[in-house]
Tab-separated table of C-alpha atoms in Angstrom:
chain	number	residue	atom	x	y	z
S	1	UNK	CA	21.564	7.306	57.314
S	2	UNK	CA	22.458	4.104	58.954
S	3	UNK	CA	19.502	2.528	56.819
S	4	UNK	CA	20.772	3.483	53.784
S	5	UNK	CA	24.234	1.592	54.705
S	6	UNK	CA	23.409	-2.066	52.893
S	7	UNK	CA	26.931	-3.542	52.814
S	8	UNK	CA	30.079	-2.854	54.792
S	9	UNK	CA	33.227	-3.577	52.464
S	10	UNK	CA	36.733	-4.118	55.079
S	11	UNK	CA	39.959	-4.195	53.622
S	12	UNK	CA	42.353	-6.775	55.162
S	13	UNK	CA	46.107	-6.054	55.804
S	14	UNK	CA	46.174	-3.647	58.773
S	15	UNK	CA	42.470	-3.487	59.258
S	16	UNK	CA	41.282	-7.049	59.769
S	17	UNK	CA	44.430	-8.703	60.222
S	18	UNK	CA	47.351	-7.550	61.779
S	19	UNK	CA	50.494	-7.376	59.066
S	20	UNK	CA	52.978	-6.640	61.690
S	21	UNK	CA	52.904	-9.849	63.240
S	22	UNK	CA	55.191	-11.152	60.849
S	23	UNK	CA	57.619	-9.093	63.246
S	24	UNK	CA	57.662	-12.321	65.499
S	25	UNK	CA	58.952	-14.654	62.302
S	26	UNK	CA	61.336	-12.372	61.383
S	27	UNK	CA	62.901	-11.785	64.753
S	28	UNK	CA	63.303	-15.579	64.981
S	29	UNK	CA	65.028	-15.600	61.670
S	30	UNK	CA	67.158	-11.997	62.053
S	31	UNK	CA	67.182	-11.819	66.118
S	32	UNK	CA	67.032	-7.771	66.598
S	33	UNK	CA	65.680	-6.956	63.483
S	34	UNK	CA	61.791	-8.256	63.401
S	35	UNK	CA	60.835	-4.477	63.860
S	36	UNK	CA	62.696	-2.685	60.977
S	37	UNK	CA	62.213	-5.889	58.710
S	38	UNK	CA	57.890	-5.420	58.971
S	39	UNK	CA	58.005	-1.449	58.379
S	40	UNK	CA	60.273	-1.667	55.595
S	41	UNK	CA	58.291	-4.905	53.706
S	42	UNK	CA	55.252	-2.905	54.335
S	43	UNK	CA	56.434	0.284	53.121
S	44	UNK	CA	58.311	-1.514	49.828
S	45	UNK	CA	55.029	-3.547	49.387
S	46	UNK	CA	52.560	-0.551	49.059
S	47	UNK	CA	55.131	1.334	47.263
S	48	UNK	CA	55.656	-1.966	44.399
S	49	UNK	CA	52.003	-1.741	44.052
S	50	UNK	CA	51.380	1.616	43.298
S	51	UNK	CA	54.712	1.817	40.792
S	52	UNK	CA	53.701	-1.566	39.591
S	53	UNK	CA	49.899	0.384	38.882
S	54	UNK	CA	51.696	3.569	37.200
S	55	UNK	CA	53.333	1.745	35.226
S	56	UNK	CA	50.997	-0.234	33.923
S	57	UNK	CA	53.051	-3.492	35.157
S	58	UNK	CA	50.654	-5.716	37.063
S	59	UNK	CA	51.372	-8.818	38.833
S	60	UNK	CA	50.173	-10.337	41.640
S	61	UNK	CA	50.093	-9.198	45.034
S	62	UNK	CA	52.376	-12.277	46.522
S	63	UNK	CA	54.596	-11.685	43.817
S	64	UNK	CA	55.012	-7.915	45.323
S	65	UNK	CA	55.066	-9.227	48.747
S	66	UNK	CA	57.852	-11.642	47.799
S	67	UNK	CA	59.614	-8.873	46.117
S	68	UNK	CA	59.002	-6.412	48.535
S	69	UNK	CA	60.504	-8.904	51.552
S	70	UNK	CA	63.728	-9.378	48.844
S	71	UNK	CA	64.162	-5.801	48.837
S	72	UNK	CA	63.914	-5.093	52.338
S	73	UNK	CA	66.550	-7.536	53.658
S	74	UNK	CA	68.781	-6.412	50.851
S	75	UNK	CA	68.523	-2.574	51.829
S	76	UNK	CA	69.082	-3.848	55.600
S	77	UNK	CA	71.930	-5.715	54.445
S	78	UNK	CA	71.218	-9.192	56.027
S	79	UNK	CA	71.771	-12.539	54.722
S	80	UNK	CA	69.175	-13.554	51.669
S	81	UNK	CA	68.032	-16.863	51.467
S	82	UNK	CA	65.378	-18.537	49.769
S	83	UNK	CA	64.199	-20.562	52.692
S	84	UNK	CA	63.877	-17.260	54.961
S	85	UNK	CA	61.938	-16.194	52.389
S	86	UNK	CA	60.061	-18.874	51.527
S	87	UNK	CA	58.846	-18.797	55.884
S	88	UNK	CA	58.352	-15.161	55.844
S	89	UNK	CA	55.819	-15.520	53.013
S	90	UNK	CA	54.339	-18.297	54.763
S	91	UNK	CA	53.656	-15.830	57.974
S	92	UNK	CA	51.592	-13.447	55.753
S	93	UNK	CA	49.589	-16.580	54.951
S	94	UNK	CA	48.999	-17.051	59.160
S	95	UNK	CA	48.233	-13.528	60.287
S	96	UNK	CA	46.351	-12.811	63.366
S	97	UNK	CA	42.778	-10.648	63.276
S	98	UNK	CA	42.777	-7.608	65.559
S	99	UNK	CA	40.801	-9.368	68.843
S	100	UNK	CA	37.397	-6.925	67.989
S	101	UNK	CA	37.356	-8.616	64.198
S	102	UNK	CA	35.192	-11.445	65.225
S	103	UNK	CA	32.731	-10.433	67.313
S	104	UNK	CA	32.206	-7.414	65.719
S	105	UNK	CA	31.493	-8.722	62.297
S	106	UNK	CA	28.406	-11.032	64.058
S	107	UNK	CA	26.924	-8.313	65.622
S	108	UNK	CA	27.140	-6.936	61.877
S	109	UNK	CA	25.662	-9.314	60.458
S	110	UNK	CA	22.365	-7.801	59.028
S	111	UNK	CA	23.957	-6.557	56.724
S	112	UNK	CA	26.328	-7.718	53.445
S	113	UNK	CA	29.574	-8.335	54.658
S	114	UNK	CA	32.637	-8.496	52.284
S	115	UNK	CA	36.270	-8.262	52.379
S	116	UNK	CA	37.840	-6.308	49.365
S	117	UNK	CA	41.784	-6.474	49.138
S	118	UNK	CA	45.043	-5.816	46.654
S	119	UNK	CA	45.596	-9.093	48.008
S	120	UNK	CA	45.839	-11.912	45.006
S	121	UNK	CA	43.665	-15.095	45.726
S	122	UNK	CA	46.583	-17.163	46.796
S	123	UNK	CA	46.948	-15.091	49.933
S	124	UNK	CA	43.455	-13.996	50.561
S	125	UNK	CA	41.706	-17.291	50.422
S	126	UNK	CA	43.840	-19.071	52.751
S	127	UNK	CA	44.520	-16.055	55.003
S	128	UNK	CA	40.442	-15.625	55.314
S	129	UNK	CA	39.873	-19.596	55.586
S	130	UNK	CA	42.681	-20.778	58.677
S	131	UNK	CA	40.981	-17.451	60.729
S	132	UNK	CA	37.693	-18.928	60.842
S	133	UNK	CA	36.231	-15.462	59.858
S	134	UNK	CA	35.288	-17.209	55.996
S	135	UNK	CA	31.867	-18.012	56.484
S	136	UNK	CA	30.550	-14.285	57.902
S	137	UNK	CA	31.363	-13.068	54.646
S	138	UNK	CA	29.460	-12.944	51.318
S	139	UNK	CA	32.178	-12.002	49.556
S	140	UNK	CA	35.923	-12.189	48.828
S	141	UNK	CA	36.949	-9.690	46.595
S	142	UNK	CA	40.492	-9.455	45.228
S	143	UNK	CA	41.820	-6.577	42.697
S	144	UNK	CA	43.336	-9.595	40.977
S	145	UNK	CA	40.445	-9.890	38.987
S	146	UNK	CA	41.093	-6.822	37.289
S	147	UNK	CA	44.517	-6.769	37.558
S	148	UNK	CA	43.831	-3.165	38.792
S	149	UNK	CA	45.492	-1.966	42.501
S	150	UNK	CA	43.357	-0.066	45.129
S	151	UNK	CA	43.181	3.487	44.972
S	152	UNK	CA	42.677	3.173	41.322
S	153	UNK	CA	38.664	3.907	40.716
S	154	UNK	CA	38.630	0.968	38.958
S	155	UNK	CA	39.621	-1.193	41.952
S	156	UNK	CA	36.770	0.030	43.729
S	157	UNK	CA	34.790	-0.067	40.777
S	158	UNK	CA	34.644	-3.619	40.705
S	159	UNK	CA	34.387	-4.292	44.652
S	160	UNK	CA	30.570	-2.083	43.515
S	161	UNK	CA	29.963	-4.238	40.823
S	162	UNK	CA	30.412	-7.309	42.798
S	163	UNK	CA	27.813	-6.042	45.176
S	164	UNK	CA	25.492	-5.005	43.006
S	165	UNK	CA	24.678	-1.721	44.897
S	166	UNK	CA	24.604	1.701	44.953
S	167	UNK	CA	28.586	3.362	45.730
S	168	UNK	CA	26.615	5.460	48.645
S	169	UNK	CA	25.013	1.868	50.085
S	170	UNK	CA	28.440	1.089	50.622
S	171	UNK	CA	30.707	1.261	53.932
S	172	UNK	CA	33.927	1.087	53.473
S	173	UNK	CA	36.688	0.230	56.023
S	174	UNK	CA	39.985	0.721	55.928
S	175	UNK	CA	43.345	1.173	58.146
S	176	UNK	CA	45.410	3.165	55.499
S	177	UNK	CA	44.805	6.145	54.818
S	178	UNK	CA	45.855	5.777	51.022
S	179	UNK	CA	42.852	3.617	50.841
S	180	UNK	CA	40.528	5.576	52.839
S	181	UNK	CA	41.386	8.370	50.406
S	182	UNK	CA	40.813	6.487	47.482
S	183	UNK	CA	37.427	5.071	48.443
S	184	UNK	CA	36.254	8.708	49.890
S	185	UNK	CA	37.365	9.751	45.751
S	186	UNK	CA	35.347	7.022	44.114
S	187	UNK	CA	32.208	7.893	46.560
S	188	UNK	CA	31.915	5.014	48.925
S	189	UNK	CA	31.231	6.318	52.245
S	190	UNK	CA	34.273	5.618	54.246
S	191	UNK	CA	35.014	4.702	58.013
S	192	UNK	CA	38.398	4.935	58.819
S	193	UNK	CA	40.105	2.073	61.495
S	194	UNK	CA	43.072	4.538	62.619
S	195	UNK	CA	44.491	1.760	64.996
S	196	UNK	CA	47.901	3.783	64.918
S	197	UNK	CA	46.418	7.244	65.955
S	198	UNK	CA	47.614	8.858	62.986
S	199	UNK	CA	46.745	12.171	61.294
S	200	UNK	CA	44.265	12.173	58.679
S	201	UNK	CA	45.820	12.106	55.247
S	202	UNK	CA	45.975	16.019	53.737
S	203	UNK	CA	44.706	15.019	50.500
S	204	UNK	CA	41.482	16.987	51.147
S	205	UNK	CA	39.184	13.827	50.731
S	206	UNK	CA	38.859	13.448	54.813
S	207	UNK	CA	37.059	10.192	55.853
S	208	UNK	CA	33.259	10.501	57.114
S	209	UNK	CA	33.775	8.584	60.627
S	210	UNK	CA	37.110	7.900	61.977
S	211	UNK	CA	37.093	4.747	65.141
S	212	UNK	CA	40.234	3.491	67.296
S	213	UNK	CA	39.445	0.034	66.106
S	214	UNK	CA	35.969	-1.773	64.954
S	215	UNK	CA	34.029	-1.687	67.472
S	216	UNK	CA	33.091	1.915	66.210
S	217	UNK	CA	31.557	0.178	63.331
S	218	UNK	CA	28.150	-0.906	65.903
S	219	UNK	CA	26.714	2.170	66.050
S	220	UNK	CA	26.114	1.421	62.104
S	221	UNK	CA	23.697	-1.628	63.373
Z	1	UNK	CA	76.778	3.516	21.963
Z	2	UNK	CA	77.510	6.575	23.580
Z	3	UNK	CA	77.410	8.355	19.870
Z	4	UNK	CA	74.135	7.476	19.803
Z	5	UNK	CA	72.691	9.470	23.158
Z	6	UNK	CA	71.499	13.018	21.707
Z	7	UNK	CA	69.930	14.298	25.187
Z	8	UNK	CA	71.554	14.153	29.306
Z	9	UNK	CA	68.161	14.325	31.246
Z	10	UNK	CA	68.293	15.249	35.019
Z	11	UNK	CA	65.947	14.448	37.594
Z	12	UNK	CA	65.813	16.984	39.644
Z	13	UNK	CA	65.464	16.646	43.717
Z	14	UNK	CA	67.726	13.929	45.095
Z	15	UNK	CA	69.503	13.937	41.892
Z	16	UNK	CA	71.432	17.180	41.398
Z	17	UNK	CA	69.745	18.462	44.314
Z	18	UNK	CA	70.172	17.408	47.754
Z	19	UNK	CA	66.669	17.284	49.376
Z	20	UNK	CA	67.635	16.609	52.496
Z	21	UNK	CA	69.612	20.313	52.864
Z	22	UNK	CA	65.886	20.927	54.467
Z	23	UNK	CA	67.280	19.101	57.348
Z	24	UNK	CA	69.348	22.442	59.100
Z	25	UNK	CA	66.149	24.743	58.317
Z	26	UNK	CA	64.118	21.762	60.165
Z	27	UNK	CA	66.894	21.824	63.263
Z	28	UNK	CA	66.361	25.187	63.860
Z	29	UNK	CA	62.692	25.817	63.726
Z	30	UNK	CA	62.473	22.256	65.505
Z	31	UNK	CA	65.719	21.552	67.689
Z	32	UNK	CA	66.383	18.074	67.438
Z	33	UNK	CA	63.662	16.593	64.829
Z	34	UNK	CA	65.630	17.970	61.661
Z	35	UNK	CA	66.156	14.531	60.154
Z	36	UNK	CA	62.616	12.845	61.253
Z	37	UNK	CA	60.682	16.148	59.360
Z	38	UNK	CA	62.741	15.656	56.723
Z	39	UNK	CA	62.282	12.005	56.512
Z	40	UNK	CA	58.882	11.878	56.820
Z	41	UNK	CA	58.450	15.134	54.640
Z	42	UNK	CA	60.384	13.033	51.274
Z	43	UNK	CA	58.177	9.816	51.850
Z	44	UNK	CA	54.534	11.685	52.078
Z	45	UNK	CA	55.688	13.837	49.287
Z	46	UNK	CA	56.755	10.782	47.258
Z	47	UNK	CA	53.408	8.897	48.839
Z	48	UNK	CA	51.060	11.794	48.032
Z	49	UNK	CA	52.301	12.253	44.223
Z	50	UNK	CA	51.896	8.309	43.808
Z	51	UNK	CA	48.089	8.848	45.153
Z	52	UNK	CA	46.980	11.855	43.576
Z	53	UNK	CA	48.036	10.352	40.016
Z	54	UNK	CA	46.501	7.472	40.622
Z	55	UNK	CA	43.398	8.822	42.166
Z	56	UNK	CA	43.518	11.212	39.142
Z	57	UNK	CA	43.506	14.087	40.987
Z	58	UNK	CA	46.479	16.545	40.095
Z	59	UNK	CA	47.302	19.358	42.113
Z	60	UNK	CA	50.851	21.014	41.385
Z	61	UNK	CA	53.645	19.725	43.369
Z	62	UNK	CA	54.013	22.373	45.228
Z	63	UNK	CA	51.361	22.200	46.744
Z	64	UNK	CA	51.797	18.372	47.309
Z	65	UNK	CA	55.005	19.347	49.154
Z	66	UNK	CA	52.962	21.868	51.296
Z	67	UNK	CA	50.129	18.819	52.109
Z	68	UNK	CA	52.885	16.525	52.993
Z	69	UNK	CA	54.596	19.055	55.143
Z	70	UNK	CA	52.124	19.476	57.069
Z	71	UNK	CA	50.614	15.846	57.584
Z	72	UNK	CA	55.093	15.628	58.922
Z	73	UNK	CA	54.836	17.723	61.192
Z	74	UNK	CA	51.538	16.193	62.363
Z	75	UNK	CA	52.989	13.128	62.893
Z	76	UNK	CA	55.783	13.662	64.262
Z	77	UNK	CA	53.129	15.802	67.000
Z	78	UNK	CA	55.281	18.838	66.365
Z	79	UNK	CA	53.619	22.383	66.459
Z	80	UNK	CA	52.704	23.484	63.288
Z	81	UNK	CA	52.755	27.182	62.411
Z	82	UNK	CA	51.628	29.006	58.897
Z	83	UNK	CA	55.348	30.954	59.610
Z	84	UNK	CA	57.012	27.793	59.898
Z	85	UNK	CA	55.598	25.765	57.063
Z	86	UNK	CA	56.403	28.661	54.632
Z	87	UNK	CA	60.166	28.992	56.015
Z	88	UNK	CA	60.517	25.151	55.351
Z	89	UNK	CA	59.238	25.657	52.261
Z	90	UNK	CA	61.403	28.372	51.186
Z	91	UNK	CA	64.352	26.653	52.209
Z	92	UNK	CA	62.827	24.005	49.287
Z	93	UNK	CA	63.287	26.794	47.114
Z	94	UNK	CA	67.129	26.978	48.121
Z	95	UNK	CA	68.391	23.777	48.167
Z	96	UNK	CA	72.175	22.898	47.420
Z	97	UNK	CA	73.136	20.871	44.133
Z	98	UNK	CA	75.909	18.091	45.189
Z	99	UNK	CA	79.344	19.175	44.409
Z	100	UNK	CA	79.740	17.550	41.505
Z	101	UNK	CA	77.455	18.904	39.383
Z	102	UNK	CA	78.944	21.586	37.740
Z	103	UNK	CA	81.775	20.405	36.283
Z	104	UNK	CA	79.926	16.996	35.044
Z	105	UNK	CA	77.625	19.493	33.565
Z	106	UNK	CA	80.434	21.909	31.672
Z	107	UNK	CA	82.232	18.968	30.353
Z	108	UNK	CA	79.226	17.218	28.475
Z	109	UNK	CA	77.487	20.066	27.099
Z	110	UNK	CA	78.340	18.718	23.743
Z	111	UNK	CA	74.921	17.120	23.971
Z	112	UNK	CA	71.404	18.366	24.952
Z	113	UNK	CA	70.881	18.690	28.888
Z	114	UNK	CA	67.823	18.891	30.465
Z	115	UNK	CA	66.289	19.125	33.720
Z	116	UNK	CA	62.922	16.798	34.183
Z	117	UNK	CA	61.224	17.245	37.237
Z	118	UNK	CA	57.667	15.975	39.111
Z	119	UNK	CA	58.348	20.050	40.733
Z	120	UNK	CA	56.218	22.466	39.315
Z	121	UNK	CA	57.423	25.495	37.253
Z	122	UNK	CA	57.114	27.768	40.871
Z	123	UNK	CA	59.456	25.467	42.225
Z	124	UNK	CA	61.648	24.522	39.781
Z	125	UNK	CA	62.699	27.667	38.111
Z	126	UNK	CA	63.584	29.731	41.012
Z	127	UNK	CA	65.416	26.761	42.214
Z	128	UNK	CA	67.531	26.240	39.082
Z	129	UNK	CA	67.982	30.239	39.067
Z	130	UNK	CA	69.423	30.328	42.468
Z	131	UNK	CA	71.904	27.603	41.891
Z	132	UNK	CA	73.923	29.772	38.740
Z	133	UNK	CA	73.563	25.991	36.359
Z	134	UNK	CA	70.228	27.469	34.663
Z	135	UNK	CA	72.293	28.693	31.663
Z	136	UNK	CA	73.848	24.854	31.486
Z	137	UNK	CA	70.335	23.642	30.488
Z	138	UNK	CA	68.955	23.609	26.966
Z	139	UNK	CA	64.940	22.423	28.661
Z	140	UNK	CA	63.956	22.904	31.755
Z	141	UNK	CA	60.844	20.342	31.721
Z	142	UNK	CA	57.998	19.499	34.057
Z	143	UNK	CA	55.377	17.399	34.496
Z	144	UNK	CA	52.881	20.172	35.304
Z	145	UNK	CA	52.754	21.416	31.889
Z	146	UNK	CA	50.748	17.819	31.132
Z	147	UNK	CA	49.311	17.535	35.027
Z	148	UNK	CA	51.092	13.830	34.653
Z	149	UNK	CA	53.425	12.683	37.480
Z	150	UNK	CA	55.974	10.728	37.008
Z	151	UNK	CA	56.891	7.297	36.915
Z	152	UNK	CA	53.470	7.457	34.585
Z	153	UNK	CA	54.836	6.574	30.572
Z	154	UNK	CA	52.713	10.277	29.536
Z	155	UNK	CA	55.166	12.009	31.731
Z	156	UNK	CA	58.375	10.819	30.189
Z	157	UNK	CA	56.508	10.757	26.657
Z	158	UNK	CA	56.373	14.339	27.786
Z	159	UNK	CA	59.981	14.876	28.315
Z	160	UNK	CA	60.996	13.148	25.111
Z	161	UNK	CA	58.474	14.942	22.710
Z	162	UNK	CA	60.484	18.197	24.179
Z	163	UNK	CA	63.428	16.899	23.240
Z	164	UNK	CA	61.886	15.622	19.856
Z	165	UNK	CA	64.339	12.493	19.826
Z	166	UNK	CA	63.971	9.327	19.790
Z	167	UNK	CA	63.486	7.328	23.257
Z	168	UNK	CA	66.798	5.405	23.214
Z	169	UNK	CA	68.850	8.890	22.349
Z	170	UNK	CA	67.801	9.877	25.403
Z	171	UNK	CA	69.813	8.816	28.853
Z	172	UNK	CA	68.125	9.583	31.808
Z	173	UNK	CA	69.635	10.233	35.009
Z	174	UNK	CA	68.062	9.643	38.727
Z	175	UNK	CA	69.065	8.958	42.422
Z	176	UNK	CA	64.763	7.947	42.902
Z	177	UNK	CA	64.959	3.981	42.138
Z	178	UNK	CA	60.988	4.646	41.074
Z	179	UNK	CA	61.860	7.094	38.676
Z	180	UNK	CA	64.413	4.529	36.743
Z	181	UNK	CA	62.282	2.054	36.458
Z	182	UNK	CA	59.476	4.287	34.868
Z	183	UNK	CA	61.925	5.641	32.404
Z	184	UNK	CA	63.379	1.862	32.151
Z	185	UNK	CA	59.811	0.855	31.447
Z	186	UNK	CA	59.175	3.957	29.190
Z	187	UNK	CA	62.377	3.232	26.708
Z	188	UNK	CA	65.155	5.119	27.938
Z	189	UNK	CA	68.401	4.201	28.906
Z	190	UNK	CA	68.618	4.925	32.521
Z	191	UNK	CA	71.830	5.872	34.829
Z	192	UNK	CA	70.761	5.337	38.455
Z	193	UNK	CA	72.940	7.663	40.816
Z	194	UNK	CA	73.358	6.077	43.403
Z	195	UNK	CA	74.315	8.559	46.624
Z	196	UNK	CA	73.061	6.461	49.317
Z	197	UNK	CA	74.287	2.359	48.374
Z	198	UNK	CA	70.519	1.466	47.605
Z	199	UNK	CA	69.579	-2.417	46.374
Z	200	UNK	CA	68.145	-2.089	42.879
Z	201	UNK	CA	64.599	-2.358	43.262
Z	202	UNK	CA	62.992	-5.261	42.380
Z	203	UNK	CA	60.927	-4.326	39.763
Z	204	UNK	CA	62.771	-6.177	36.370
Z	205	UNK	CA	63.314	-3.004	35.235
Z	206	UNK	CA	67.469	-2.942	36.319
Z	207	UNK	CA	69.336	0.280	35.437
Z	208	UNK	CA	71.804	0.254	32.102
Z	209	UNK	CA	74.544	1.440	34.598
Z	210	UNK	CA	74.156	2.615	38.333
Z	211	UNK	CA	76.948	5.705	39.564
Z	212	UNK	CA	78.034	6.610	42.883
Z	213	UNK	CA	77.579	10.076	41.682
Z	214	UNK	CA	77.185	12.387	38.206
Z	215	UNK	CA	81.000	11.643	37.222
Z	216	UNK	CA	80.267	8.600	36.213
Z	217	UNK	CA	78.682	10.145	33.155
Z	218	UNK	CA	82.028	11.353	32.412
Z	219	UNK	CA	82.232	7.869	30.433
Z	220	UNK	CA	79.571	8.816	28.254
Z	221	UNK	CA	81.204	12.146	26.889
């Protein structure tokens, strides 16, 4: 079983790096309201993509980040301003990797390593190269190039045909359970990181292994 | 301008329905966590729609409500019953229409009114029944006669090949921001109700007018 495992694929907001540490940039910026600022970006972000994917109305990933942030100061009624936005967008760009990240992905490293993201390549690049995590992986993969969003099978579709495997040679990691789901549809094998203790998502595609954080991933050595 | 709109379509929950009447049933079979369940409920059932379209993997809504009733109650760590599930989701099946309604409905049915609605036939029509307005409708239309949700374009191409108008005789009326822009983006005017002082999502897709409630329509008689 674990032989047959030949590249472990991680998504990156939530799994690798930590989204909610923008909290601390916009607490400076809106004192009190760092908290409900991250949950509702998040939620607005995810929810942009998929609409944005339904419709059939792609653009970028930082361009539904940006809008996403826009949205959620509006709906919590503070004070817009291009240069708060402008330094929350920057702290997406700076996000910290869970502690586990680094040393688990060297202990990995038998295997193909690759990070596959909605993320465009103006945030993924940089976000991947100021971590220091950029050269354990063999491959940065970013829906962009389709233009398609994760869970769409043809997001995951091209993460397979960037590796140049087999769909059941592949390990997939995620954090959300949207893209756990997805990946578990398409016929990756799936791990999912539930950092947040959540339930599992009742969409009747349950993950095959389900960890606290990475560090579940080294029994897959 | 207003000569030229043939058809009133109606989204359904939210819209002349207030979802949230789920809330008392909640408070009583779980003192005190009325609003979370019902929170939570709306968002997965919104979430899980999104996912299962895009996934391409239709189940009725219906049962999507059931799945995201559950995974609520989950999170929210509450104990969750077979008896209590189906009482919450009979009180779906009774849920009030906003005060309104009515009377915005008597005074424009000089044109064609519809209901258009992600809820699935087992849902829908026992829930227009109960409320006494099924008589005010010419169509009652739903996206599980093409297994399509909405905001996808083959859902409203659904709705408007019932009507058999043209797109732009059609006005379409939601309180779901989502739901606008999809029938923005599919070609029909769109009247946002507005019941809870939303922003306008970011999306480019802005509403031809936005209402407090359904007498602003009154304009359009």
């Amino acid at each position: 079983m674990t032989q047959s495992i030949k590249a472990l694929v991680f998504d990156v907001y939530g799994t690798l790096f930590d989204v909610h540490a923008v909290k601390a940039k916009a607490d400076e910026l809106y004192p009190e309201h760092g908290a409900d600022i991250s949950q509702v970006w998040r939620q607005k972000q995810l929810e942009y993509s998929f609409l944005r994917q339904l419709n059939g109305q792609y653009v970028p990933f930082s361009q539904v980040t940006r809008d996403a942030l826009r949205y959620a100061l509006l709906q919590l009624k503070l004070h817009v301003t291009e240069e708060n936005i402008a330094a929350l967008m920057e702290a997406y760009l700076e996000l910290s990797h869970y502690e586990e990240v680094e040393a688990v992905l060297h202990e990995m490293s038998g295997k193909q390593l690759a990070v596959f993201s909605n993320g465009s390549h103006d945030m993924l690049d940089s976000l991947i190269e100021q971590s220091g995590l950029g050269s354990l992986f063999d491959h940065i993969i970013s829906v962009d190039d389709i233009k398609q969003y994760k869970p769409t099978p043809a997001a995951y579709m091209h993460a397979l045909n960037t590796l140049g495997l087999k769909r059941e040679e592949v390990l997939f990691m995620s954090s959300n359970g949207w893209d756990i789901t997805g990946a578990k549809s398409f016929g990756f094998r799936t791990a999912w990181i539930n950092r947040s203790g959540l339930p599992v998502e009742e969409l009747n595609l349950d993950p095959d292994s389900i960890y606290d954080d990475l560090n579940g991933l080294l029994e897959w050595k």
